[in-house]
PDB file of C-alpha atoms in Angstrom:
ATOM      1  CA  MET A  16     104.261  53.563 158.957  1.00  0.00           C
ATOM      2  CA  HIS A  17     103.992  55.833 161.973  1.00  0.00           C
ATOM      3  CA  GLY A  18     105.302  58.940 163.679  1.00  0.00           C
ATOM      4  CA  VAL A  19     108.537  60.611 162.682  1.00  0.00           C
ATOM      5  CA  THR A  20     109.239  58.326 159.739  1.00  0.00           C
ATOM      6  CA  ARG A  21     105.899  59.076 158.123  1.00  0.00           C
ATOM      7  CA  ASP A  22     106.245  62.836 158.663  1.00  0.00           C
ATOM      8  CA  ARG A  23     109.725  62.823 157.140  1.00  0.00           C
ATOM      9  CA  LEU A  24     108.265  61.299 153.991  1.00  0.00           C
ATOM     10  CA  TYR A  25     105.837  64.198 153.929  1.00  0.00           C
ATOM     11  CA  CYS A  26     108.339  66.990 154.597  1.00  0.00           C
ATOM     12  CA  SER A  27     111.124  65.838 152.296  1.00  0.00           C
ATOM     13  CA  PRO A  28     109.358  66.082 148.901  1.00  0.00           C
ATOM     14  CA  HIS A  29     107.979  69.566 149.609  1.00  0.00           C
ATOM     15  CA  SER A  30     111.370  70.835 150.736  1.00  0.00           C
ATOM     16  CA  ARG A  31     112.878  69.679 147.447  1.00  0.00           C
ATOM     17  CA  SER A  32     110.110  71.130 145.243  1.00  0.00           C
ATOM     18  CA  LEU A  33     108.914  67.696 144.172  1.00  0.00           C
ATOM     19  CA  HIS A  34     105.235  67.006 143.656  1.00  0.00           C
ATOM     20  CA  TYR A  35     103.896  64.896 146.482  1.00  0.00           C
ATOM     21  CA  GLY A  36     101.348  62.203 145.707  1.00  0.00           C
ATOM     22  CA  LEU A  37      99.518  59.724 147.913  1.00  0.00           C
ATOM     23  CA  TYR A  38      98.111  56.323 146.982  1.00  0.00           C
ATOM     24  CA  HIS A  39      94.871  55.488 148.760  1.00  0.00           C
ATOM     25  CA  SER A  40      92.791  52.315 148.523  1.00  0.00           C
ATOM     26  CA  LEU A  41      89.125  52.987 149.183  1.00  0.00           C
ATOM     27  CA  TYR A  42      88.500  49.467 150.367  1.00  0.00           C
ATOM     28  CA  GLU A  43      90.319  46.927 152.507  1.00  0.00           C
ATOM     29  CA  TRP A  44      89.736  43.332 151.483  1.00  0.00           C
ATOM     30  CA  PHE A  45      89.186  41.858 154.935  1.00  0.00           C
ATOM     31  CA  HIS A  46      88.087  44.796 157.078  1.00  0.00           C
ATOM     32  CA  PRO A  47      85.038  43.596 159.066  1.00  0.00           C
ATOM     33  CA  LEU A  48      83.089  46.816 158.481  1.00  0.00           C
ATOM     34  CA  TYR A  49      83.678  46.584 154.743  1.00  0.00           C
ATOM     35  CA  LEU A  50      82.681  42.925 154.662  1.00  0.00           C
ATOM     36  CA  ALA A  51      79.496  43.771 156.575  1.00  0.00           C
ATOM     37  CA  ASP A  52      78.605  46.536 154.096  1.00  0.00           C
ATOM     38  CA  LYS A  53      79.344  44.192 151.209  1.00  0.00           C
ATOM     39  CA  LYS A  54      77.111  41.497 152.703  1.00  0.00           C
ATOM     40  CA  ALA A  55      74.331  44.091 152.944  1.00  0.00           C
ATOM     41  CA  GLY A  56      74.683  44.831 149.225  1.00  0.00           C
ATOM     42  CA  PHE A  57      76.415  48.143 149.975  1.00  0.00           C
ATOM     43  CA  LYS A  58      73.153  49.575 151.320  1.00  0.00           C
ATOM     44  CA  THR A  59      74.957  50.365 154.569  1.00  0.00           C
ATOM     45  CA  GLN A  60      78.037  52.630 154.737  1.00  0.00           C
ATOM     46  CA  GLU A  61      79.614  51.895 158.097  1.00  0.00           C
ATOM     47  CA  PHE A  62      83.045  51.308 156.561  1.00  0.00           C
ATOM     48  CA  VAL A  63      82.897  54.511 154.542  1.00  0.00           C
ATOM     49  CA  SER A  64      81.647  56.765 157.327  1.00  0.00           C
ATOM     50  CA  ARG A  65      83.884  55.344 160.049  1.00  0.00           C
ATOM     51  CA  LYS A  66      87.068  54.555 158.148  1.00  0.00           C
ATOM     52  CA  THR A  67      87.438  55.632 154.481  1.00  0.00           C
ATOM     53  CA  LEU A  68      86.172  59.223 154.517  1.00  0.00           C
ATOM     54  CA  PRO A  69      87.729  60.250 157.858  1.00  0.00           C
ATOM     55  CA  GLU A  70      91.016  58.822 156.620  1.00  0.00           C
ATOM     56  CA  LEU A  71      90.854  60.749 153.332  1.00  0.00           C
ATOM     57  CA  TYR A  72      89.995  64.041 155.029  1.00  0.00           C
ATOM     58  CA  ASP A  73      92.845  63.527 157.476  1.00  0.00           C
ATOM     59  CA  LEU A  74      95.356  62.669 154.761  1.00  0.00           C
ATOM     60  CA  VAL A  75      94.530  65.792 152.765  1.00  0.00           C
ATOM     61  CA  SER A  76      94.378  68.142 155.751  1.00  0.00           C
ATOM     62  CA  ARG A  77      97.569  66.833 157.322  1.00  0.00           C
ATOM     63  CA  TYR A  78      99.812  66.131 154.337  1.00  0.00           C
ATOM     64  CA  LYS A  79      98.393  68.423 151.624  1.00  0.00           C
ATOM     65  CA  PRO A  80      99.172  66.135 148.673  1.00  0.00           C
ATOM     66  CA  ASP A  81      99.488  67.405 145.115  1.00  0.00           C
ATOM     67  CA  LEU A  82      97.959  64.177 143.844  1.00  0.00           C
ATOM     68  CA  ILE A  83      95.596  61.526 145.171  1.00  0.00           C
ATOM     69  CA  TRP A  84      95.871  58.180 143.389  1.00  0.00           C
ATOM     70  CA  SER A  85      92.637  56.450 144.336  1.00  0.00           C
ATOM     71  CA  ASP A  86      92.200  52.689 143.993  1.00  0.00           C
ATOM     72  CA  GLY A  87      90.150  49.776 145.334  1.00  0.00           C
ATOM     73  CA  ASP A  88      86.839  51.178 144.132  1.00  0.00           C
ATOM     74  CA  TRP A  89      85.514  48.606 141.709  1.00  0.00           C
ATOM     75  CA  GLU A  90      83.263  46.488 143.911  1.00  0.00           C
ATOM     76  CA  ALA A  91      80.876  49.298 144.840  1.00  0.00           C
ATOM     77  CA  PRO A  92      79.372  52.369 143.129  1.00  0.00           C
ATOM     78  CA  ASP A  93      80.547  55.910 143.822  1.00  0.00           C
ATOM     79  CA  SER A  94      77.338  56.509 145.802  1.00  0.00           C
ATOM     80  CA  TYR A  95      78.521  53.954 148.365  1.00  0.00           C
ATOM     81  CA  TRP A  96      81.930  55.614 148.673  1.00  0.00           C
ATOM     82  CA  ASN A  97      80.387  59.113 148.863  1.00  0.00           C
ATOM     83  CA  SER A  98      82.987  60.076 146.259  1.00  0.00           C
ATOM     84  CA  THR A  99      81.131  63.144 144.991  1.00  0.00           C
ATOM     85  CA  GLN A 100      80.908  64.514 148.540  1.00  0.00           C
ATOM     86  CA  PHE A 101      84.627  64.090 149.127  1.00  0.00           C
ATOM     87  CA  LEU A 102      85.661  65.405 145.698  1.00  0.00           C
ATOM     88  CA  ALA A 103      83.417  68.450 146.041  1.00  0.00           C
ATOM     89  CA  TRP A 104      85.196  69.284 149.302  1.00  0.00           C
ATOM     90  CA  LEU A 105      88.606  68.475 147.797  1.00  0.00           C
ATOM     91  CA  TYR A 106      88.214  70.812 144.815  1.00  0.00           C
ATOM     92  CA  ASN A 107      86.270  73.606 146.533  1.00  0.00           C
ATOM     93  CA  ASP A 108      87.221  73.820 150.205  1.00  0.00           C
ATOM     94  CA  SER A 109      90.280  71.691 150.967  1.00  0.00           C
ATOM     95  CA  PRO A 110      93.769  73.114 151.619  1.00  0.00           C
ATOM     96  CA  VAL A 111      94.856  71.865 148.168  1.00  0.00           C
ATOM     97  CA  LYS A 112      91.749  72.908 146.207  1.00  0.00           C
ATOM     98  CA  ASP A 113      93.758  74.995 143.711  1.00  0.00           C
ATOM     99  CA  SER A 114      96.490  72.468 142.994  1.00  0.00           C
ATOM    100  CA  VAL A 115      95.371  68.893 143.628  1.00  0.00           C
ATOM    101  CA  VAL A 116      95.045  66.313 140.858  1.00  0.00           C
ATOM    102  CA  THR A 117      93.101  63.046 141.034  1.00  0.00           C
ATOM    103  CA  ASN A 118      92.681  59.961 138.905  1.00  0.00           C
ATOM    104  CA  ASP A 119      89.458  58.192 137.902  1.00  0.00           C
ATOM    105  CA  ARG A 120      89.013  55.346 140.413  1.00  0.00           C
ATOM    106  CA  TRP A 121      86.183  56.604 142.607  1.00  0.00           C
ATOM    107  CA  GLY A 122      83.540  53.904 142.157  1.00  0.00           C
ATOM    108  CA  ALA A 123      82.451  51.109 139.858  1.00  0.00           C
ATOM    109  CA  GLY A 124      81.921  52.519 136.366  1.00  0.00           C
ATOM    110  CA  CYS A 125      83.926  55.722 136.921  1.00  0.00           C
ATOM    111  CA  SER A 126      87.149  54.598 135.245  1.00  0.00           C
ATOM    112  CA  CYS A 127      87.786  56.244 131.870  1.00  0.00           C
ATOM    113  CA  LYS A 128      84.743  58.495 132.435  1.00  0.00           C
ATOM    114  CA  HIS A 129      85.309  60.735 135.448  1.00  0.00           C
ATOM    115  CA  GLY A 130      88.537  62.061 136.928  1.00  0.00           C
ATOM    116  CA  GLY A 131      91.241  64.674 136.625  1.00  0.00           C
ATOM    117  CA  TYR A 132      93.074  62.162 134.462  1.00  0.00           C
ATOM    118  CA  TYR A 133      92.183  58.639 133.396  1.00  0.00           C
ATOM    119  CA  ASN A 134      93.900  55.384 134.359  1.00  0.00           C
ATOM    120  CA  CYS A 135      91.073  53.398 132.728  1.00  0.00           C
ATOM    121  CA  GLU A 136      92.596  50.046 133.698  1.00  0.00           C
ATOM    122  CA  ASP A 137      95.956  48.669 134.718  1.00  0.00           C
ATOM    123  CA  LYS A 138      98.466  48.752 131.853  1.00  0.00           C
ATOM    124  CA  TYR A 139      95.991  50.609 129.643  1.00  0.00           C
ATOM    125  CA  THR A 140      97.364  51.737 126.261  1.00  0.00           C
ATOM    126  CA  PRO A 141      95.028  53.598 123.885  1.00  0.00           C
ATOM    127  CA  GLY A 142      95.126  52.913 120.172  1.00  0.00           C
ATOM    128  CA  GLN A 143      95.040  56.596 119.286  1.00  0.00           C
ATOM    129  CA  LEU A 144      95.519  60.011 120.882  1.00  0.00           C
ATOM    130  CA  PRO A 145      92.936  60.330 123.692  1.00  0.00           C
ATOM    131  CA  LYS A 146      90.940  63.524 124.134  1.00  0.00           C
ATOM    132  CA  HIS A 147      91.385  63.451 127.933  1.00  0.00           C
ATOM    133  CA  LYS A 148      94.628  63.431 129.918  1.00  0.00           C
ATOM    134  CA  TRP A 149      95.541  59.858 130.801  1.00  0.00           C
ATOM    135  CA  GLU A 150      98.146  57.717 132.522  1.00  0.00           C
ATOM    136  CA  LYS A 151      99.557  54.278 131.911  1.00  0.00           C
ATOM    137  CA  CYS A 152     100.262  52.494 135.180  1.00  0.00           C
ATOM    138  CA  THR A 153     102.375  49.398 134.754  1.00  0.00           C
ATOM    139  CA  SER A 154     104.724  47.280 136.824  1.00  0.00           C
ATOM    140  CA  VAL A 155     108.276  46.067 136.264  1.00  0.00           C
ATOM    141  CA  ASP A 156     107.156  42.708 137.643  1.00  0.00           C
ATOM    142  CA  GLN A 157     104.612  41.529 135.066  1.00  0.00           C
ATOM    143  CA  LEU A 158     102.909  39.250 137.594  1.00  0.00           C
ATOM    144  CA  SER A 159     102.621  41.480 140.653  1.00  0.00           C
ATOM    145  CA  TRP A 160     102.361  45.032 141.966  1.00  0.00           C
ATOM    146  CA  GLY A 161     104.086  44.014 145.189  1.00  0.00           C
ATOM    147  CA  ASN A 162     107.212  42.078 146.075  1.00  0.00           C
ATOM    148  CA  ARG A 163     107.541  38.361 145.397  1.00  0.00           C
ATOM    149  CA  LYS A 164     110.299  36.216 146.836  1.00  0.00           C
ATOM    150  CA  ASN A 165     109.871  33.772 143.943  1.00  0.00           C
ATOM    151  CA  MET A 166     110.174  36.475 141.263  1.00  0.00           C
ATOM    152  CA  ARG A 167     112.259  35.483 138.212  1.00  0.00           C
ATOM    153  CA  LEU A 168     114.140  37.741 135.799  1.00  0.00           C
ATOM    154  CA  ASP A 169     112.212  36.430 132.806  1.00  0.00           C
ATOM    155  CA  GLN A 170     109.032  37.701 134.480  1.00  0.00           C
ATOM    156  CA  LEU A 171     110.283  41.302 134.579  1.00  0.00           C
ATOM    157  CA  LEU A 172     110.079  43.995 131.923  1.00  0.00           C
ATOM    158  CA  ASP A 173     113.560  44.593 130.529  1.00  0.00           C
ATOM    159  CA  LEU A 174     114.975  48.084 130.045  1.00  0.00           C
ATOM    160  CA  PRO A 175     114.394  48.305 126.253  1.00  0.00           C
ATOM    161  CA  THR A 176     110.737  47.354 126.731  1.00  0.00           C
ATOM    162  CA  ILE A 177     110.288  49.928 129.490  1.00  0.00           C
ATOM    163  CA  ILE A 178     111.803  52.749 127.432  1.00  0.00           C
ATOM    164  CA  LYS A 179     109.716  51.901 124.373  1.00  0.00           C
ATOM    165  CA  ASP A 180     106.610  51.728 126.568  1.00  0.00           C
ATOM    166  CA  LEU A 181     107.503  55.090 128.098  1.00  0.00           C
ATOM    167  CA  MET A 182     107.932  56.808 124.734  1.00  0.00           C
ATOM    168  CA  TRP A 183     104.798  55.237 123.274  1.00  0.00           C
ATOM    169  CA  THR A 184     102.899  56.692 126.237  1.00  0.00           C
ATOM    170  CA  VAL A 185     104.535  60.114 125.927  1.00  0.00           C
ATOM    171  CA  SER A 186     103.773  60.259 122.208  1.00  0.00           C
ATOM    172  CA  LEU A 187     100.091  59.708 122.978  1.00  0.00           C
ATOM    173  CA  GLY A 188     100.084  62.461 125.599  1.00  0.00           C
ATOM    174  CA  GLY A 189     100.076  60.189 128.635  1.00  0.00           C
ATOM    175  CA  ASN A 190     101.822  60.063 131.978  1.00  0.00           C
ATOM    176  CA  TYR A 191     103.901  56.963 132.672  1.00  0.00           C
ATOM    177  CA  LEU A 192     103.686  55.347 136.102  1.00  0.00           C
ATOM    178  CA  LEU A 193     106.226  52.559 136.587  1.00  0.00           C
ATOM    179  CA  ASN A 194     105.674  50.454 139.704  1.00  0.00           C
ATOM    180  CA  VAL A 195     108.333  48.557 141.634  1.00  0.00           C
ATOM    181  CA  GLY A 196     107.656  46.456 144.722  1.00  0.00           C
ATOM    182  CA  PRO A 197     109.943  47.115 147.708  1.00  0.00           C
ATOM    183  CA  THR A 198     110.697  44.494 150.322  1.00  0.00           C
ATOM    184  CA  ALA A 199     109.192  44.626 153.822  1.00  0.00           C
ATOM    185  CA  ASP A 200     112.089  46.804 155.047  1.00  0.00           C
ATOM    186  CA  GLY A 201     111.655  49.283 152.184  1.00  0.00           C
ATOM    187  CA  THR A 202     114.616  48.270 150.014  1.00  0.00           C
ATOM    188  CA  LEU A 203     114.428  47.561 146.296  1.00  0.00           C
ATOM    189  CA  PRO A 204     115.642  44.328 144.736  1.00  0.00           C
ATOM    190  CA  VAL A 205     118.707  44.862 142.556  1.00  0.00           C
ATOM    191  CA  ALA A 206     116.780  44.020 139.373  1.00  0.00           C
ATOM    192  CA  PHE A 207     114.326  46.853 140.051  1.00  0.00           C
ATOM    193  CA  GLU A 208     117.088  49.281 140.920  1.00  0.00           C
ATOM    194  CA  GLU A 209     118.982  48.466 137.723  1.00  0.00           C
ATOM    195  CA  ARG A 210     115.949  49.246 135.604  1.00  0.00           C
ATOM    196  CA  LEU A 211     115.154  52.498 137.375  1.00  0.00           C
ATOM    197  CA  ARG A 212     118.757  53.650 137.072  1.00  0.00           C
ATOM    198  CA  GLY A 213     118.731  52.628 133.418  1.00  0.00           C
ATOM    199  CA  VAL A 214     115.655  54.758 132.739  1.00  0.00           C
ATOM    200  CA  GLY A 215     117.330  57.646 134.555  1.00  0.00           C
ATOM    201  CA  ASP A 216     120.503  57.285 132.480  1.00  0.00           C
ATOM    202  CA  TRP A 217     118.447  57.279 129.283  1.00  0.00           C
ATOM    203  CA  LEU A 218     116.461  60.344 130.346  1.00  0.00           C
ATOM    204  CA  ARG A 219     119.635  62.274 131.115  1.00  0.00           C
ATOM    205  CA  VAL A 220     120.432  62.125 127.403  1.00  0.00           C
ATOM    206  CA  ASN A 221     116.960  61.969 125.870  1.00  0.00           C
ATOM    207  CA  GLY A 222     114.768  63.703 128.442  1.00  0.00           C
ATOM    208  CA  GLU A 223     114.264  66.709 126.175  1.00  0.00           C
ATOM    209  CA  ALA A 224     111.850  64.535 124.183  1.00  0.00           C
ATOM    210  CA  VAL A 225     109.891  63.703 127.349  1.00  0.00           C
ATOM    211  CA  TYR A 226     109.812  66.500 129.921  1.00  0.00           C
ATOM    212  CA  GLY A 227     107.430  69.323 129.019  1.00  0.00           C
ATOM    213  CA  SER A 228     106.621  67.735 125.672  1.00  0.00           C
ATOM    214  CA  GLN A 229     103.260  67.463 123.919  1.00  0.00           C
ATOM    215  CA  PRO A 230     101.871  65.105 121.280  1.00  0.00           C
ATOM    216  CA  TRP A 231     102.811  66.034 117.732  1.00  0.00           C
ATOM    217  CA  ARG A 232     100.378  65.965 114.791  1.00  0.00           C
ATOM    218  CA  VAL A 233     101.550  62.384 114.129  1.00  0.00           C
ATOM    219  CA  GLN A 234     102.210  60.303 117.221  1.00  0.00           C
ATOM    220  CA  ILE A 235     103.529  56.938 115.944  1.00  0.00           C
ATOM    221  CA  GLU A 236     105.085  56.000 112.604  1.00  0.00           C
ATOM    222  CA  ASN A 237     105.568  52.401 111.494  1.00  0.00           C
ATOM    223  CA  ALA A 238     106.500  52.829 107.828  1.00  0.00           C
ATOM    224  CA  THR A 239     109.974  51.306 108.135  1.00  0.00           C
ATOM    225  CA  LEU A 240     110.938  51.262 111.818  1.00  0.00           C
ATOM    226  CA  THR A 241     108.762  52.247 114.767  1.00  0.00           C
ATOM    227  CA  ILE A 242     109.150  55.962 115.469  1.00  0.00           C
ATOM    228  CA  CYS A 243     107.567  57.734 118.431  1.00  0.00           C
ATOM    229  CA  TYR A 244     107.131  61.482 118.001  1.00  0.00           C
ATOM    230  CA  SER A 245     106.771  64.265 120.560  1.00  0.00           C
ATOM    231  CA  ALA A 246     107.001  68.029 120.305  1.00  0.00           C
ATOM    232  CA  LYS A 247     108.058  71.026 122.348  1.00  0.00           C
ATOM    233  CA  GLY A 248     107.236  74.368 120.781  1.00  0.00           C
ATOM    234  CA  SER A 249     108.533  74.290 117.210  1.00  0.00           C
ATOM    235  CA  GLN A 250     110.882  71.389 117.921  1.00  0.00           C
ATOM    236  CA  VAL A 251     109.911  67.831 116.987  1.00  0.00           C
ATOM    237  CA  PHE A 252     111.522  64.742 118.505  1.00  0.00           C
ATOM    238  CA  ALA A 253     111.639  61.360 116.809  1.00  0.00           C
ATOM    239  CA  VAL A 254     112.597  58.426 119.017  1.00  0.00           C
ATOM    240  CA  PHE A 255     113.623  55.189 117.293  1.00  0.00           C
ATOM    241  CA  PHE A 256     114.352  51.820 118.856  1.00  0.00           C
ATOM    242  CA  GLN A 257     116.488  50.026 116.288  1.00  0.00           C
ATOM    243  CA  TRP A 258     119.737  51.327 114.804  1.00  0.00           C
ATOM    244  CA  PRO A 259     119.512  50.851 111.001  1.00  0.00           C
ATOM    245  CA  SER A 260     122.148  48.547 109.599  1.00  0.00           C
ATOM    246  CA  ASP A 261     122.835  50.985 106.727  1.00  0.00           C
ATOM    247  CA  PHE A 262     123.035  53.947 109.179  1.00  0.00           C
ATOM    248  CA  THR A 263     120.173  55.658 107.341  1.00  0.00           C
ATOM    249  CA  LEU A 264     116.920  56.441 109.113  1.00  0.00           C
ATOM    250  CA  ARG A 265     113.884  57.296 106.994  1.00  0.00           C
ATOM    251  CA  LEU A 266     111.121  59.410 108.479  1.00  0.00           C
ATOM    252  CA  THR A 267     108.095  59.591 106.219  1.00  0.00           C
ATOM    253  CA  VAL A 268     105.843  62.188 107.892  1.00  0.00           C
ATOM    254  CA  PRO A 269     107.838  65.365 108.762  1.00  0.00           C
ATOM    255  CA  LYS A 270     107.626  68.136 106.166  1.00  0.00           C
ATOM    256  CA  THR A 271     111.052  69.679 105.684  1.00  0.00           C
ATOM    257  CA  SER A 272     112.034  73.238 104.792  1.00  0.00           C
ATOM    258  CA  PRO A 273     115.249  75.030 103.791  1.00  0.00           C
ATOM    259  CA  SER A 274     115.833  75.751 107.477  1.00  0.00           C
ATOM    260  CA  THR A 275     115.459  72.126 108.647  1.00  0.00           C
ATOM    261  CA  ASN A 276     118.181  71.056 111.064  1.00  0.00           C
ATOM    262  CA  VAL A 277     118.617  67.531 112.456  1.00  0.00           C
ATOM    263  CA  THR A 278     120.625  66.552 115.512  1.00  0.00           C
ATOM    264  CA  LEU A 279     120.972  63.383 117.566  1.00  0.00           C
ATOM    265  CA  LEU A 280     120.634  63.920 121.310  1.00  0.00           C
ATOM    266  CA  GLY A 281     123.932  63.022 122.932  1.00  0.00           C
ATOM    267  CA  TYR A 282     125.893  63.518 119.680  1.00  0.00           C
ATOM    268  CA  PRO A 283     127.765  66.823 119.195  1.00  0.00           C
ATOM    269  CA  LYS A 284     127.424  67.415 115.441  1.00  0.00           C
ATOM    270  CA  PRO A 285     124.436  68.115 113.166  1.00  0.00           C
ATOM    271  CA  LEU A 286     123.409  65.220 110.926  1.00  0.00           C
ATOM    272  CA  LYS A 287     123.195  65.219 107.155  1.00  0.00           C
ATOM    273  CA  TRP A 288     119.781  64.612 105.626  1.00  0.00           C
ATOM    274  CA  THR A 289     117.996  64.594 102.290  1.00  0.00           C
ATOM    275  CA  PRO A 290     114.282  65.093 101.574  1.00  0.00           C
ATOM    276  CA  LEU A 291     112.005  62.223 100.587  1.00  0.00           C
ATOM    277  CA  HIS A 292     109.400  63.143  97.959  1.00  0.00           C
ATOM    278  CA  GLN A 293     106.815  65.698  99.182  1.00  0.00           C
ATOM    279  CA  THR A 294     107.147  64.730 102.833  1.00  0.00           C
ATOM    280  CA  GLY A 295     109.731  62.913 104.865  1.00  0.00           C
ATOM    281  CA  LEU A 296     113.493  62.871 105.068  1.00  0.00           C
ATOM    282  CA  SER A 297     116.363  60.436 105.069  1.00  0.00           C
ATOM    283  CA  VAL A 298     118.859  61.012 107.883  1.00  0.00           C
ATOM    284  CA  LEU A 299     122.453  59.780 107.810  1.00  0.00           C
ATOM    285  CA  LEU A 300     123.313  58.563 111.299  1.00  0.00           C
ATOM    286  CA  PRO A 301     126.814  58.397 112.802  1.00  0.00           C
ATOM    287  CA  SER A 302     128.812  55.339 111.777  1.00  0.00           C
ATOM    288  CA  LEU A 303     128.730  54.013 115.329  1.00  0.00           C
ATOM    289  CA  PRO A 304     125.659  54.321 117.555  1.00  0.00           C
ATOM    290  CA  PRO A 305     126.259  56.437 120.662  1.00  0.00           C
ATOM    291  CA  PRO A 306     126.048  54.629 123.995  1.00  0.00           C
ATOM    292  CA  ALA A 307     122.375  54.207 124.838  1.00  0.00           C
ATOM    293  CA  PRO A 308     120.480  51.154 126.008  1.00  0.00           C
ATOM    294  CA  SER A 309     117.869  50.745 123.328  1.00  0.00           C
ATOM    295  CA  ALA A 310     116.502  53.996 121.959  1.00  0.00           C
ATOM    296  CA  TRP A 311     117.827  57.166 120.354  1.00  0.00           C
ATOM    297  CA  THR A 312     116.290  60.578 119.721  1.00  0.00           C
ATOM    298  CA  LEU A 313     116.476  62.854 116.702  1.00  0.00           C
ATOM    299  CA  LYS A 314     115.738  66.514 117.317  1.00  0.00           C
ATOM    300  CA  LEU A 315     114.137  68.113 114.260  1.00  0.00           C
ATOM    301  CA  GLN A 316     114.006  71.879 113.845  1.00  0.00           C
ATOM    302  CA  GLY A 317     112.349  73.666 110.960  1.00  0.00           C
ATOM    303  CA  VAL A 318     109.875  70.885 110.152  1.00  0.00           C
ATOM    304  CA  GLN A 319     106.097  70.692 110.129  1.00  0.00           C
TER     305      GLN A 319
END
């Protein structure tokens, strides 16, 4: 991508107050300088000094990204890539030193150990709440990060799976990166577009449980149905993925109080509820589920 087109991509996000991130692969599979360094056991750094580092410095100085998503690091150690040299400049002297964010792919062995936030590995999902900020990067096409002409629908994540994956990630304090592969002319296949629009439609109703939220004291509940929790201030959100046949949803972990109030995002009236033992509550849902693809959100106020 060259010239005016590339610069428009740079100018547009900043003018609309969107955060601007750049993907950058440290290596190139078939670059002759890289192959020569690899053949030398990475004891030479011709590729790094002549291509990778000048390119990174130029990208940051010219486009001032809010985020650098580094990749292609795993064949060589960070000492080969001179990652510490570049990151020291990035965080101390670069034009974005006070705002930039980076991930953890800066050399073999760095993932899940060093970085502004951790990717760890593709499609990584922790089993419990991590202590460090993290991100799940996944792809709608389960077999590729690019675009395949022979792609089949049964090889794609469906919308319910994507939304559940999103909320599971949010509940565990993670960022959710959903990849789609455009065609050579930059257009998206209809199947990708449908899923992205579906996520957008769901967020328009349920985004309060996502944007600006934090992990709650309990992240996931599986007592009856799977419930993903998030919190924002004193408000707790409980996202469920199956509408109970008896229209009664049981939450076992929230501690209620006389001031507890329960609402369903997208539904205009408060919901009736009754306490369950020392903790938990039973919520009476509307007789017909509101229009939503696969997940609904309860907003709980006055609970602990």
